[in-house]
Amino acid sequence: TIDHRKYVMEMYESQSNDKLCFCQMCENLVNKKYIETNKIIKQPKFEWEQMYLCLCSNCSKDYILLRNNKVIWEKYIKEISSINPSFESLIKVNIGNKKIAFTGVHFAEVQEIIKIIK
C-alpha cells in the first residue's frame, strides 16, 4: 500500500500554513479539503506515490479531460521525458493549454518512473 495523498500533500504544502496546499496546475494556495490527488497515468501497472498530482477541484477536472486526449497526452509525456530537471526549484510542463508545475524532486522522480515503465 502507498500513501500518495500524504506524499503530494507534504511535497506541495504551504510552509506558512499547514492547512493549505499549492495546486500544481493553477498554482494557487487551496485549503487541503479542496485538493484532489490525480494519477499522472490513467491505469498504471504499478502504483507509486510519486505518480500523483496535487490539484484543486477545478484543475483536477481539467486534468482528467486533458489526460484523456491522446494527442495532448502523448505530447505531455514526451515533454516530461525530454526536460532536463537540472537544479530548478519549479519545473513547468505543458499539457494542452495548461501547465503542471512540479518541484524539482517530484519531477525527477516522475521522470525516472516514466523511463522505467516505457
PDB file of C-alpha atoms in Angstrom:
ATOM      1  CA  THR A   1       0.000   0.000   0.000  1.00  0.00           C
ATOM      2  CA  ILE A   2       1.121   3.519  -0.704  1.00  0.00           C
ATOM      3  CA  ASP A   3       0.032   6.815   0.783  1.00  0.00           C
ATOM      4  CA  HIS A   4       0.010   9.009  -2.310  1.00  0.00           C
ATOM      5  CA  ARG A   5      -2.097  11.710  -0.661  1.00  0.00           C
ATOM      6  CA  LYS A   6       0.426  12.128   2.143  1.00  0.00           C
ATOM      7  CA  TYR A   7       3.284  12.280  -0.374  1.00  0.00           C
ATOM      8  CA  VAL A   8       1.814  15.052  -2.549  1.00  0.00           C
ATOM      9  CA  MET A   9       0.432  16.978   0.420  1.00  0.00           C
ATOM     10  CA  GLU A  10       3.865  17.099   2.010  1.00  0.00           C
ATOM     11  CA  MET A  11       5.502  17.987  -1.308  1.00  0.00           C
ATOM     12  CA  TYR A  12       3.129  20.899  -2.038  1.00  0.00           C
ATOM     13  CA  GLU A  13       2.071  22.012   1.449  1.00  0.00           C
ATOM     14  CA  SER A  14       2.371  25.702   2.275  1.00  0.00           C
ATOM     15  CA  GLN A  15       5.312  26.403   4.563  1.00  0.00           C
ATOM     16  CA  SER A  16       3.372  29.153   6.311  1.00  0.00           C
ATOM     17  CA  ASN A  17       0.034  27.347   6.804  1.00  0.00           C
ATOM     18  CA  ASP A  18      -0.237  23.555   7.122  1.00  0.00           C
ATOM     19  CA  LYS A  19      -3.933  23.638   6.166  1.00  0.00           C
ATOM     20  CA  LEU A  20      -3.102  24.875   2.649  1.00  0.00           C
ATOM     21  CA  CYS A  21      -1.551  23.239  -0.403  1.00  0.00           C
ATOM     22  CA  PHE A  22      -0.438  24.545  -3.768  1.00  0.00           C
ATOM     23  CA  CYS A  23      -2.369  23.326  -6.782  1.00  0.00           C
ATOM     24  CA  GLN A  24       0.128  22.129  -9.350  1.00  0.00           C
ATOM     25  CA  MET A  25      -1.959  23.486 -12.229  1.00  0.00           C
ATOM     26  CA  CYS A  26      -3.292  26.924 -11.209  1.00  0.00           C
ATOM     27  CA  GLU A  27      -0.543  27.352  -8.596  1.00  0.00           C
ATOM     28  CA  ASN A  28      -2.981  28.828  -6.096  1.00  0.00           C
ATOM     29  CA  LEU A  29      -2.933  28.028  -2.414  1.00  0.00           C
ATOM     30  CA  VAL A  30      -6.007  25.939  -1.663  1.00  0.00           C
ATOM     31  CA  ASN A  31      -7.452  24.500   1.527  1.00  0.00           C
ATOM     32  CA  LYS A  32      -6.451  20.837   1.708  1.00  0.00           C
ATOM     33  CA  LYS A  33     -10.078  19.745   1.848  1.00  0.00           C
ATOM     34  CA  TYR A  34     -10.430  21.006  -1.753  1.00  0.00           C
ATOM     35  CA  ILE A  35      -7.327  19.227  -3.008  1.00  0.00           C
ATOM     36  CA  GLU A  36      -7.631  16.091  -5.106  1.00  0.00           C
ATOM     37  CA  THR A  37      -4.829  13.716  -5.951  1.00  0.00           C
ATOM     38  CA  ASN A  38      -4.823  12.601  -9.556  1.00  0.00           C
ATOM     39  CA  LYS A  39      -2.888   9.747 -11.097  1.00  0.00           C
ATOM     40  CA  ILE A  40      -0.429  11.032 -13.639  1.00  0.00           C
ATOM     41  CA  ILE A  41      -1.026   7.909 -15.742  1.00  0.00           C
ATOM     42  CA  LYS A  42      -4.633   6.708 -16.019  1.00  0.00           C
ATOM     43  CA  GLN A  43      -4.218   2.995 -15.462  1.00  0.00           C
ATOM     44  CA  PRO A  44      -0.683   2.240 -14.309  1.00  0.00           C
ATOM     45  CA  LYS A  45       0.514  -1.343 -13.953  1.00  0.00           C
ATOM     46  CA  PHE A  46       2.124  -0.446 -10.630  1.00  0.00           C
ATOM     47  CA  GLU A  47       1.369   2.226  -8.066  1.00  0.00           C
ATOM     48  CA  TRP A  48       3.986   4.745  -6.993  1.00  0.00           C
ATOM     49  CA  GLU A  49       3.184   7.534  -4.561  1.00  0.00           C
ATOM     50  CA  GLN A  50       5.247   9.895  -6.733  1.00  0.00           C
ATOM     51  CA  MET A  51       2.940   9.326  -9.707  1.00  0.00           C
ATOM     52  CA  TYR A  52       0.174  11.561  -8.374  1.00  0.00           C
ATOM     53  CA  LEU A  53      -0.570  15.242  -8.727  1.00  0.00           C
ATOM     54  CA  CYS A  54      -1.875  17.701  -6.153  1.00  0.00           C
ATOM     55  CA  LEU A  55      -4.719  19.606  -7.839  1.00  0.00           C
ATOM     56  CA  CYS A  56      -7.599  21.783  -6.688  1.00  0.00           C
ATOM     57  CA  SER A  57     -11.082  20.505  -7.527  1.00  0.00           C
ATOM     58  CA  ASN A  58     -11.414  22.642 -10.673  1.00  0.00           C
ATOM     59  CA  CYS A  59      -7.979  21.834 -12.054  1.00  0.00           C
ATOM     60  CA  SER A  60      -8.498  18.167 -11.276  1.00  0.00           C
ATOM     61  CA  LYS A  61     -11.414  18.062 -13.708  1.00  0.00           C
ATOM     62  CA  ASP A  62      -9.400  19.927 -16.358  1.00  0.00           C
ATOM     63  CA  TYR A  63      -6.504  17.495 -15.925  1.00  0.00           C
ATOM     64  CA  ILE A  64      -8.752  14.466 -16.389  1.00  0.00           C
ATOM     65  CA  LEU A  65     -10.123  15.933 -19.653  1.00  0.00           C
ATOM     66  CA  LEU A  66      -6.616  16.736 -20.925  1.00  0.00           C
ATOM     67  CA  ARG A  67      -5.239  13.353 -19.857  1.00  0.00           C
ATOM     68  CA  ASN A  68      -7.975  11.632 -21.887  1.00  0.00           C
ATOM     69  CA  ASN A  69      -6.991  13.445 -25.112  1.00  0.00           C
ATOM     70  CA  LYS A  70      -4.478  11.108 -26.776  1.00  0.00           C
ATOM     71  CA  VAL A  71      -2.623  13.820 -28.746  1.00  0.00           C
ATOM     72  CA  ILE A  72      -2.281  16.105 -25.726  1.00  0.00           C
ATOM     73  CA  TRP A  73      -1.299  13.152 -23.534  1.00  0.00           C
ATOM     74  CA  GLU A  74       1.480  11.976 -25.852  1.00  0.00           C
ATOM     75  CA  LYS A  75       2.954  15.500 -26.065  1.00  0.00           C
ATOM     76  CA  TYR A  76       2.806  15.812 -22.261  1.00  0.00           C
ATOM     77  CA  ILE A  77       4.658  12.539 -21.632  1.00  0.00           C
ATOM     78  CA  LYS A  78       7.193  13.376 -24.358  1.00  0.00           C
ATOM     79  CA  GLU A  79       7.868  16.765 -22.752  1.00  0.00           C
ATOM     80  CA  ILE A  80       8.315  15.195 -19.305  1.00  0.00           C
ATOM     81  CA  SER A  81      10.805  12.759 -20.799  1.00  0.00           C
ATOM     82  CA  SER A  82      12.792  15.451 -22.619  1.00  0.00           C
ATOM     83  CA  ILE A  83      13.201  18.134 -19.935  1.00  0.00           C
ATOM     84  CA  ASN A  84      16.499  18.273 -18.103  1.00  0.00           C
ATOM     85  CA  PRO A  85      15.469  18.791 -14.454  1.00  0.00           C
ATOM     86  CA  SER A  86      18.795  20.468 -13.525  1.00  0.00           C
ATOM     87  CA  PHE A  87      18.547  22.309 -10.234  1.00  0.00           C
ATOM     88  CA  GLU A  88      15.426  24.351 -10.869  1.00  0.00           C
ATOM     89  CA  SER A  89      13.109  24.588  -7.899  1.00  0.00           C
ATOM     90  CA  LEU A  90       9.978  24.613 -10.084  1.00  0.00           C
ATOM     91  CA  ILE A  91       9.574  22.852 -13.417  1.00  0.00           C
ATOM     92  CA  LYS A  92       6.531  23.571 -15.585  1.00  0.00           C
ATOM     93  CA  VAL A  93       5.296  21.079 -18.151  1.00  0.00           C
ATOM     94  CA  ASN A  94       2.719  21.910 -20.816  1.00  0.00           C
ATOM     95  CA  ILE A  95      -0.425  19.835 -21.030  1.00  0.00           C
ATOM     96  CA  GLY A  96      -2.739  21.237 -23.672  1.00  0.00           C
ATOM     97  CA  ASN A  97      -3.336  24.910 -22.915  1.00  0.00           C
ATOM     98  CA  LYS A  98      -2.398  24.421 -19.237  1.00  0.00           C
ATOM     99  CA  LYS A  99       0.802  23.751 -17.325  1.00  0.00           C
ATOM    100  CA  ILE A 100       1.656  21.431 -14.463  1.00  0.00           C
ATOM    101  CA  ALA A 101       4.240  22.768 -12.004  1.00  0.00           C
ATOM    102  CA  PHE A 102       6.482  20.234 -10.279  1.00  0.00           C
ATOM    103  CA  THR A 103       9.053  20.654  -7.573  1.00  0.00           C
ATOM    104  CA  GLY A 104      12.465  19.591  -8.854  1.00  0.00           C
ATOM    105  CA  VAL A 105      12.457  16.482  -6.659  1.00  0.00           C
ATOM    106  CA  HIS A 106       8.955  15.388  -7.655  1.00  0.00           C
ATOM    107  CA  PHE A 107       9.698  15.986 -11.339  1.00  0.00           C
ATOM    108  CA  ALA A 108      12.907  13.952 -11.264  1.00  0.00           C
ATOM    109  CA  GLU A 109      11.088  11.066  -9.568  1.00  0.00           C
ATOM    110  CA  VAL A 110       8.242  11.146 -12.106  1.00  0.00           C
ATOM    111  CA  GLN A 111      10.696  11.323 -14.989  1.00  0.00           C
ATOM    112  CA  GLU A 112      12.623   8.270 -13.739  1.00  0.00           C
ATOM    113  CA  ILE A 113       9.453   6.236 -13.195  1.00  0.00           C
ATOM    114  CA  ILE A 114       8.249   7.058 -16.711  1.00  0.00           C
ATOM    115  CA  LYS A 115      11.600   5.833 -18.087  1.00  0.00           C
ATOM    116  CA  ILE A 116      11.137   2.567 -16.172  1.00  0.00           C
ATOM    117  CA  ILE A 117       7.592   1.889 -17.354  1.00  0.00           C
ATOM    118  CA  LYS A 118       8.135   2.669 -21.044  1.00  0.00           C
TER     119      LYS A 118
END
